[in-house]
Amino acid sequence: MSLHPSNVDGPIDPITPDTLPDASHEDVARGLSALISHSADVPNVMSHIHAPLHSLAQAHWLHNFIPGIQKLAVEYHCGNYVVMRGSEEPFFETMPLYARLGMHLLFYGKEQVRLLGNKRIDELLREESIRQGQIFDDPKSVRSIPSFVETYKIQTEELLEPDLSKYNNFNEFFYRRLRPDARPIQNEHDENVIISAADCRLTVYASVDLAKAFWVKGTHFNIPNLLNRPADIPEMASFQNASLAIFRLAPADYHRFHSPIDCEIGDFERVDGQFYTVNPQAVNETGFDVFTSNTRSILYLKHIPTGRLVAYVAIGALLVGSIMWTGGNQKGTILKRGDELGYFAYGGSTIVVIFPQEVIELDEDLVSNSERPIETLVKVGYSIGKIKAKVAN
């Protein structure tokens, strides 16, 4: 949803334009490429791939590539509403510029022609995602760290390494570690509590049908497609009518992800795919298959209290070329709630955790927000639900 902050009290309706009327898809493609090149040379995040869209109102250099981008930045508030856990008042998060350009490349333009699946566009998004990763691995990218911290108000006191000069490149800071006590487990001594896998904007649904009704509008979105498995194999039976938790990480978030359950590590699969933006505007777009089209890594976790398999899907996105597993790469490893599983390098991305219906009873406030629908801001360790009933292993 692309929304205007003044509309908080009434129905949350999109008012953003569907297109840049003066720009072609070729203009937007050149603009995205120029923006990524700019991030290699300019340390100020406000002229960077992570710049909020509104900050580009004065970016005259970008207007040379994308006619009308300044008008869009001035006249429209492009982004998403989010609600803080424990509050009923939504606040507005501006969409990063790179995500907006990714949206325009896929299905906006003069001709109003949807380009999803266009080979040239798909290759461009892949190439630029890889190139951005290389830029942020370069030692000179450390110049962007102070501006990034200031722009996104990163709480450096909770970092395991708070000295910004100790990071060797921007990516090292991006997948920074936190102090061990920075993300306590809510109700840690209650073994029935299931926790958030990430610092994120969270939506939860008790069934796939509810997820499709309120949030995920992809035509081909279902559990077998997400897991890249045939629908008729025996192991898919346990995921019929499964519950979903969708953890969206924004660029400023702590980008390591964790186990929401006490579990034993099972099988792993990588699925090659696209690098589409995972911004809610794309996920909410009818017929736009983000989660089942994008590159993703799937880890199966045996939930120790119930003996059920839980599927943990880390999904790549535009300018996210790396999904790295750190705690879940050895089959048979036992993990506790909150133990680290891995991290994303550069950009924002999403984790989808699929719980068999017998496993989780989702927290009511999260269910209510998700059916509005609006994302809830949560952190690693927050409760997202409880075990329904323990069953025999």
Short mmCIF file of C-alpha atoms in Angstrom, two decimals:
data_model
loop_
_atom_site.label_atom_id
_atom_site.label_comp_id
_atom_site.label_asym_id
_atom_site.label_seq_id
_atom_site.Cartn_x
_atom_site.Cartn_y
_atom_site.Cartn_z
CA MET A 1 0.00 0.00 0.00
CA SER A 2 1.29 3.43 -0.91
CA LEU A 3 -0.25 5.78 1.57
CA HIS A 4 -0.41 9.36 2.70
CA PRO A 5 0.41 10.14 6.37
CA SER A 6 -2.55 12.49 6.72
CA ASN A 7 -4.90 9.55 6.15
CA VAL A 8 -4.07 7.71 9.40
CA ASP A 9 -7.45 8.22 11.09
CA GLY A 10 -9.62 7.06 8.21
CA PRO A 11 -9.53 4.05 5.93
CA ILE A 12 -6.01 3.33 4.73
CA ASP A 13 -6.34 3.74 0.97
CA PRO A 14 -3.57 4.00 -1.64
CA ILE A 15 -3.24 7.41 -3.29
CA THR A 16 0.12 7.06 -4.99
CA PRO A 17 0.46 7.34 -8.79
CA ASP A 18 0.73 4.14 -10.79
CA THR A 19 3.37 5.55 -13.09
CA LEU A 20 6.00 8.14 -13.86
CA PRO A 21 4.21 9.65 -16.86
CA ASP A 22 7.30 11.31 -18.31
CA ALA A 23 9.66 8.34 -17.94
CA SER A 24 9.96 5.12 -19.91
CA HIS A 25 11.10 1.79 -18.50
CA GLU A 26 14.46 2.44 -20.16
CA ASP A 27 14.75 5.71 -18.21
CA VAL A 28 14.03 3.91 -14.95
CA ALA A 29 16.52 1.14 -15.76
CA ARG A 30 19.24 3.71 -16.44
CA GLY A 31 18.29 5.53 -13.26
CA LEU A 32 18.59 2.39 -11.12
CA SER A 33 22.00 1.63 -12.63
CA ALA A 34 23.14 5.21 -12.05
CA LEU A 35 21.89 5.13 -8.45
CA ILE A 36 23.92 1.99 -7.73
CA SER A 37 27.01 3.54 -9.32
CA HIS A 38 26.38 6.66 -7.23
CA SER A 39 26.39 4.55 -4.04
CA ALA A 40 29.97 3.53 -4.83
CA ASP A 41 31.17 7.15 -5.01
CA VAL A 42 29.02 9.14 -2.57
CA PRO A 43 29.21 8.42 1.18
CA ASN A 44 26.02 10.32 2.03
CA VAL A 45 23.14 7.84 2.29
CA MET A 46 20.66 10.56 1.32
CA SER A 47 22.07 10.26 -2.22
CA HIS A 48 22.41 6.50 -1.97
CA ILE A 49 20.43 3.36 -2.86
CA HIS A 50 19.02 3.42 0.68
CA ALA A 51 17.80 7.01 0.43
CA PRO A 52 14.14 7.52 1.33
CA LEU A 53 12.22 8.56 -1.79
CA HIS A 54 11.32 12.00 -0.43
CA SER A 55 15.02 12.89 -0.03
CA LEU A 56 15.45 12.76 -3.81
CA ALA A 57 13.43 15.95 -4.32
CA GLN A 58 16.70 17.86 -4.67
CA ALA A 59 18.63 15.16 -6.54
CA HIS A 60 19.00 16.97 -9.84
CA TRP A 61 21.48 14.43 -11.15
CA LEU A 62 18.87 11.65 -10.95
CA HIS A 63 16.27 13.77 -12.75
CA ASN A 64 18.58 13.65 -15.76
CA PHE A 65 17.97 9.90 -15.91
CA ILE A 66 14.33 9.68 -14.76
CA PRO A 67 12.07 12.56 -15.84
CA GLY A 68 9.42 13.24 -13.20
CA ILE A 69 11.17 11.55 -10.25
CA GLN A 70 11.50 14.85 -8.38
CA LYS A 71 7.80 15.59 -8.79
CA LEU A 72 6.99 12.13 -7.47
CA ALA A 73 9.23 12.72 -4.43
CA VAL A 74 7.66 16.12 -3.70
CA GLU A 75 3.97 15.37 -4.28
CA TYR A 76 3.56 11.81 -3.02
CA HIS A 77 4.40 9.97 0.15
CA CYS A 78 5.37 6.56 -1.19
CA GLY A 79 5.73 3.97 1.51
CA ASN A 80 3.88 1.81 3.99
CA TYR A 81 2.07 2.16 7.27
CA VAL A 82 3.36 0.07 10.18
CA VAL A 83 2.12 -0.21 13.76
CA MET A 84 4.44 -0.59 16.74
CA ARG A 85 3.75 -3.68 18.85
CA GLY A 86 1.60 -2.59 21.75
CA SER A 87 0.26 0.50 19.98
CA GLU A 88 -2.79 1.02 17.83
CA GLU A 89 -1.45 4.15 16.13
CA PRO A 90 0.11 3.56 12.69
CA PHE A 91 3.22 5.41 11.65
CA PHE A 92 4.47 5.96 8.11
CA GLU A 93 7.69 4.49 6.70
CA THR A 94 8.93 6.04 3.49
CA MET A 95 9.84 3.56 0.79
CA PRO A 96 13.54 3.46 -0.18
CA LEU A 97 14.10 4.87 -3.65
CA TYR A 98 15.57 1.63 -5.04
CA ALA A 99 12.40 -0.29 -4.13
CA ARG A 100 10.25 2.26 -5.92
CA LEU A 101 12.40 2.04 -9.04
CA GLY A 102 12.11 -1.74 -8.89
CA MET A 103 8.32 -1.38 -8.81
CA HIS A 104 8.31 0.88 -11.87
CA LEU A 105 10.55 -1.48 -13.79
CA LEU A 106 8.19 -4.37 -13.23
CA PHE A 107 4.78 -2.97 -13.91
CA TYR A 108 4.60 0.79 -14.27
CA GLY A 109 5.21 2.94 -17.31
CA LYS A 110 3.74 5.02 -20.12
CA GLU A 111 2.03 2.06 -21.73
CA GLN A 112 0.75 0.61 -18.43
CA VAL A 113 2.16 -2.74 -19.52
CA ARG A 114 3.12 -5.27 -16.90
CA LEU A 115 6.68 -6.48 -17.54
CA LEU A 116 6.83 -9.24 -14.95
CA GLY A 117 8.78 -12.12 -16.47
CA ASN A 118 10.43 -9.95 -19.10
CA LYS A 119 13.86 -11.54 -19.56
CA ARG A 120 15.67 -8.24 -20.07
CA ILE A 121 14.23 -6.72 -16.89
CA ASP A 122 14.87 -9.90 -14.89
CA GLU A 123 18.50 -9.95 -16.01
CA LEU A 124 18.91 -6.27 -15.18
CA LEU A 125 17.61 -6.74 -11.62
CA ARG A 126 19.89 -9.74 -11.13
CA GLU A 127 22.97 -7.95 -12.52
CA GLU A 128 22.40 -4.82 -10.47
CA SER A 129 21.80 -6.85 -7.29
CA ILE A 130 25.13 -8.62 -7.77
CA ARG A 131 26.89 -5.35 -8.58
CA GLN A 132 25.51 -3.65 -5.48
CA GLY A 133 26.87 -6.48 -3.35
CA GLN A 134 30.30 -6.04 -4.86
CA ILE A 135 30.18 -2.29 -4.15
CA PHE A 136 29.28 -2.90 -0.50
CA ASP A 137 32.04 -5.51 -0.15
CA ASP A 138 34.62 -2.94 -1.30
CA PRO A 139 36.66 -1.48 1.62
CA LYS A 140 35.93 2.10 0.52
CA SER A 141 32.21 1.50 1.19
CA VAL A 142 32.93 2.08 4.90
CA ARG A 143 32.50 5.79 4.10
CA SER A 144 28.73 5.23 3.98
CA ILE A 145 28.45 3.75 7.47
CA PRO A 146 28.30 6.99 9.55
CA SER A 147 25.67 8.52 7.27
CA PHE A 148 23.64 5.29 7.34
CA VAL A 149 23.74 5.24 11.16
CA GLU A 150 22.63 8.87 11.32
CA THR A 151 19.91 8.62 8.67
CA TYR A 152 18.30 5.50 10.12
CA LYS A 153 19.06 6.22 13.80
CA ILE A 154 20.85 2.92 14.35
CA GLN A 155 21.30 2.20 18.08
CA THR A 156 25.04 1.62 18.18
CA GLU A 157 25.02 0.92 21.93
CA GLU A 158 23.41 -2.48 21.28
CA LEU A 159 26.06 -3.56 18.77
CA LEU A 160 28.58 -6.24 19.67
CA GLU A 161 31.15 -3.95 17.99
CA PRO A 162 30.01 -0.34 18.54
CA ASP A 163 33.19 1.18 17.08
CA LEU A 164 32.21 1.95 13.48
CA SER A 165 35.85 2.18 12.42
CA LYS A 166 36.30 -1.55 13.09
CA TYR A 167 34.08 -2.63 10.17
CA ASN A 168 35.99 -3.47 6.98
CA ASN A 169 33.19 -2.60 4.54
CA PHE A 170 29.55 -1.54 4.51
CA ASN A 171 28.29 -5.11 4.26
CA GLU A 172 30.07 -6.08 7.47
CA PHE A 173 28.14 -3.34 9.22
CA PHE A 174 24.93 -4.23 7.42
CA TYR A 175 24.91 -7.76 8.83
CA ARG A 176 26.28 -6.53 12.15
CA ARG A 177 26.01 -8.64 15.29
CA LEU A 178 24.28 -7.47 18.47
CA ARG A 179 25.30 -7.93 22.08
CA PRO A 180 24.06 -11.25 23.51
CA ASP A 181 21.67 -9.42 25.84
CA ALA A 182 20.27 -7.06 23.19
CA ARG A 183 17.35 -9.33 22.17
CA PRO A 184 16.00 -11.15 25.25
CA ILE A 185 13.45 -13.93 24.72
CA GLN A 186 9.97 -12.85 25.86
CA ASN A 187 8.65 -15.23 28.54
CA GLU A 188 11.84 -17.24 28.14
CA HIS A 189 10.86 -19.80 30.80
CA ASP A 190 7.53 -20.59 29.12
CA GLU A 191 8.48 -23.39 26.73
CA ASN A 192 5.21 -22.93 24.82
CA VAL A 193 6.14 -19.45 23.50
CA ILE A 194 7.14 -19.13 19.83
CA ILE A 195 9.15 -16.01 19.00
CA SER A 196 9.90 -13.59 16.20
CA ALA A 197 12.64 -14.74 13.85
CA ALA A 198 13.88 -11.22 13.04
CA ASP A 199 13.70 -7.51 13.69
CA CYS A 200 11.00 -6.84 11.14
CA ARG A 201 7.57 -5.73 10.04
CA LEU A 202 5.40 -8.79 10.69
CA THR A 203 2.15 -10.16 9.31
CA VAL A 204 0.65 -13.49 10.46
CA TYR A 205 -2.17 -15.61 9.11
CA ALA A 206 -3.76 -18.80 10.43
CA SER A 207 -4.12 -20.16 6.88
CA VAL A 208 -2.86 -19.61 3.36
CA ASP A 209 -6.38 -18.59 2.30
CA LEU A 210 -6.34 -15.76 4.85
CA ALA A 211 -2.86 -14.70 3.75
CA LYS A 212 -4.09 -14.49 0.15
CA ALA A 213 -7.26 -12.65 1.15
CA PHE A 214 -5.48 -9.93 3.11
CA TRP A 215 -1.86 -9.73 1.97
CA VAL A 216 -0.17 -12.01 -0.58
CA LYS A 217 -1.85 -11.46 -3.96
CA GLY A 218 0.34 -13.62 -6.19
CA THR A 219 -1.69 -15.84 -8.51
CA HIS A 220 0.59 -18.82 -7.96
CA PHE A 221 1.18 -18.36 -4.24
CA ASN A 222 0.71 -21.59 -2.32
CA ILE A 223 2.83 -23.73 -0.01
CA PRO A 224 4.06 -26.28 -2.59
CA ASN A 225 5.17 -23.48 -4.95
CA LEU A 226 6.86 -21.57 -2.13
CA LEU A 227 8.71 -24.73 -1.07
CA ASN A 228 9.41 -25.78 -4.66
CA ARG A 229 7.83 -29.19 -4.05
CA PRO A 230 5.09 -31.16 -5.86
CA ALA A 231 1.75 -30.77 -4.10
CA ASP A 232 1.06 -34.49 -4.01
CA ILE A 233 4.15 -35.75 -2.17
CA PRO A 234 3.58 -37.05 1.39
CA GLU A 235 5.53 -34.35 3.23
CA MET A 236 3.27 -31.64 1.78
CA ALA A 237 0.29 -33.14 3.59
CA SER A 238 1.51 -31.77 6.92
CA PHE A 239 1.47 -28.23 5.49
CA GLN A 240 -2.15 -28.28 4.35
CA ASN A 241 -3.94 -25.26 5.87
CA ALA A 242 -0.63 -24.20 7.42
CA SER A 243 -0.23 -20.97 9.38
CA LEU A 244 2.18 -18.33 8.05
CA ALA A 245 4.39 -15.71 9.67
CA ILE A 246 5.86 -13.21 7.19
CA PHE A 247 8.86 -11.26 8.53
CA ARG A 248 9.82 -8.32 6.28
CA LEU A 249 13.21 -6.76 6.99
CA ALA A 250 13.67 -3.12 5.96
CA PRO A 251 17.15 -1.89 4.97
CA ALA A 252 17.83 -0.27 8.36
CA ASP A 253 16.98 -3.42 10.34
CA TYR A 254 19.38 -5.75 12.09
CA HIS A 255 19.76 -8.32 9.30
CA ARG A 256 20.58 -11.52 11.13
CA PHE A 257 17.75 -14.00 11.49
CA HIS A 258 17.05 -16.51 14.23
CA SER A 259 15.14 -19.65 15.11
CA PRO A 260 11.60 -18.98 16.37
CA ILE A 261 11.39 -22.45 17.97
CA ASP A 262 13.35 -25.12 19.80
CA CYS A 263 14.27 -27.40 16.96
CA GLU A 264 16.50 -29.89 15.21
CA ILE A 265 17.96 -28.85 11.83
CA GLY A 266 16.68 -30.89 8.90
CA ASP A 267 16.95 -30.75 5.13
CA PHE A 268 18.02 -27.68 3.16
CA GLU A 269 17.26 -26.52 -0.38
CA ARG A 270 18.22 -23.49 -2.43
CA VAL A 271 15.84 -22.30 -5.16
CA ASP A 272 17.27 -19.99 -7.82
CA GLY A 273 14.93 -17.24 -8.95
CA GLN A 274 14.43 -13.53 -9.48
CA PHE A 275 15.35 -10.44 -7.48
CA TYR A 276 12.04 -8.59 -7.35
CA THR A 277 11.37 -6.05 -4.59
CA VAL A 278 9.58 -7.53 -1.56
CA ASN A 279 8.06 -4.21 -0.54
CA PRO A 280 4.39 -4.61 0.47
CA GLN A 281 3.32 -2.67 -2.63
CA ALA A 282 4.67 -5.56 -4.71
CA VAL A 283 3.43 -8.34 -2.42
CA ASN A 284 -0.05 -6.75 -2.36
CA GLU A 285 -0.18 -6.36 -6.15
CA THR A 286 -2.75 -8.69 -7.69
CA GLY A 287 -1.14 -11.38 -9.82
CA PHE A 288 2.42 -10.37 -8.92
CA ASP A 289 4.19 -13.50 -7.63
CA VAL A 290 7.02 -12.21 -5.48
CA PHE A 291 7.63 -14.93 -2.89
CA THR A 292 7.33 -17.87 -5.29
CA SER A 293 9.43 -16.19 -8.02
CA ASN A 294 12.36 -14.85 -6.00
CA THR A 295 15.61 -16.59 -5.09
CA ARG A 296 15.13 -18.32 -1.76
CA SER A 297 16.70 -20.78 0.66
CA ILE A 298 14.52 -23.27 2.52
CA LEU A 299 15.44 -24.94 5.79
CA TYR A 300 13.26 -27.58 7.46
CA LEU A 301 13.20 -27.52 11.25
CA LYS A 302 11.86 -30.33 13.42
CA HIS A 303 9.90 -28.62 16.18
CA ILE A 304 11.09 -30.52 19.27
CA PRO A 305 7.98 -30.05 21.48
CA THR A 306 5.55 -31.34 18.84
CA GLY A 307 7.71 -33.38 16.49
CA ARG A 308 6.28 -31.48 13.49
CA LEU A 309 8.29 -30.09 10.57
CA VAL A 310 8.35 -26.30 10.26
CA ALA A 311 9.55 -24.74 6.99
CA TYR A 312 11.78 -21.66 7.23
CA VAL A 313 12.06 -19.77 3.93
CA ALA A 314 14.63 -16.96 3.55
CA ILE A 315 13.71 -14.95 0.45
CA GLY A 316 16.12 -12.76 -1.49
CA ALA A 317 15.05 -9.47 -3.06
CA LEU A 318 16.13 -6.55 -5.20
CA LEU A 319 19.74 -5.67 -4.27
CA VAL A 320 19.93 -8.69 -1.95
CA GLY A 321 22.33 -11.14 -3.55
CA SER A 322 23.34 -13.15 -0.49
CA ILE A 323 21.47 -15.37 1.96
CA MET A 324 24.06 -16.77 4.36
CA TRP A 325 23.38 -19.57 6.85
CA THR A 326 25.49 -19.58 10.00
CA GLY A 327 23.67 -21.73 12.55
CA GLY A 328 21.56 -24.01 10.40
CA ASN A 329 23.94 -25.65 8.00
CA GLN A 330 24.53 -28.91 9.88
CA LYS A 331 21.71 -31.44 9.76
CA GLY A 332 20.91 -32.75 13.21
CA THR A 333 22.07 -29.63 15.04
CA ILE A 334 19.85 -28.72 18.01
CA LEU A 335 18.89 -25.04 18.32
CA LYS A 336 17.02 -23.12 20.97
CA ARG A 337 14.62 -20.25 20.42
CA GLY A 338 16.62 -17.16 19.52
CA ASP A 339 19.69 -18.99 18.25
CA GLU A 340 21.09 -17.42 15.10
CA LEU A 341 20.37 -19.13 11.76
CA GLY A 342 21.93 -16.70 9.26
CA TYR A 343 21.90 -13.26 7.71
CA PHE A 344 21.07 -11.26 4.59
CA ALA A 345 23.72 -9.07 2.96
CA TYR A 346 22.70 -5.61 1.67
CA GLY A 347 19.12 -4.49 1.01
CA GLY A 348 15.93 -5.61 2.71
CA SER A 349 14.29 -8.98 2.47
CA THR A 350 11.76 -11.41 3.92
CA ILE A 351 11.47 -14.65 5.87
CA VAL A 352 8.33 -16.77 5.66
CA VAL A 353 7.92 -19.40 8.37
CA ILE A 354 5.30 -22.09 7.69
CA PHE A 355 3.81 -23.76 10.76
CA PRO A 356 1.56 -26.82 10.54
CA GLN A 357 -1.79 -25.95 12.12
CA GLU A 358 -1.11 -28.20 15.09
CA VAL A 359 1.97 -26.19 16.06
CA ILE A 360 1.01 -22.55 16.63
CA GLU A 361 -1.78 -20.41 18.02
CA LEU A 362 -0.90 -16.92 16.81
CA ASP A 363 -1.01 -13.95 19.19
CA GLU A 364 -4.34 -12.15 18.84
CA ASP A 365 -2.95 -8.62 18.44
CA LEU A 366 -0.78 -9.73 15.50
CA VAL A 367 -3.74 -11.50 13.88
CA SER A 368 -5.92 -8.42 14.30
CA ASN A 369 -3.32 -6.08 12.78
CA SER A 370 -2.67 -8.45 9.88
CA GLU A 371 -6.35 -8.53 9.00
CA ARG A 372 -6.63 -4.71 8.90
CA PRO A 373 -4.18 -5.28 7.05
CA ILE A 374 -1.10 -3.59 8.49
CA GLU A 375 2.35 -4.82 9.48
CA THR A 376 3.46 -4.87 13.13
CA LEU A 377 6.96 -3.74 14.09
CA VAL A 378 8.58 -6.45 16.24
CA LYS A 379 12.07 -7.56 17.27
CA VAL A 380 13.82 -10.89 17.66
CA GLY A 381 12.58 -12.56 20.83
CA TYR A 382 9.09 -11.04 20.87
CA SER A 383 6.29 -13.58 21.23
CA ILE A 384 4.31 -14.29 18.06
CA GLY A 385 2.25 -17.18 19.41
CA LYS A 386 2.11 -20.31 21.55
CA ILE A 387 2.20 -24.02 20.93
CA LYS A 388 -1.33 -25.34 20.42
CA ALA A 389 -0.80 -28.85 21.74
CA LYS A 390 2.12 -31.17 22.13
CA VAL A 391 1.93 -34.38 20.17
CA ALA A 392 3.93 -37.58 20.07
CA ASN A 393 7.22 -37.42 18.18
#
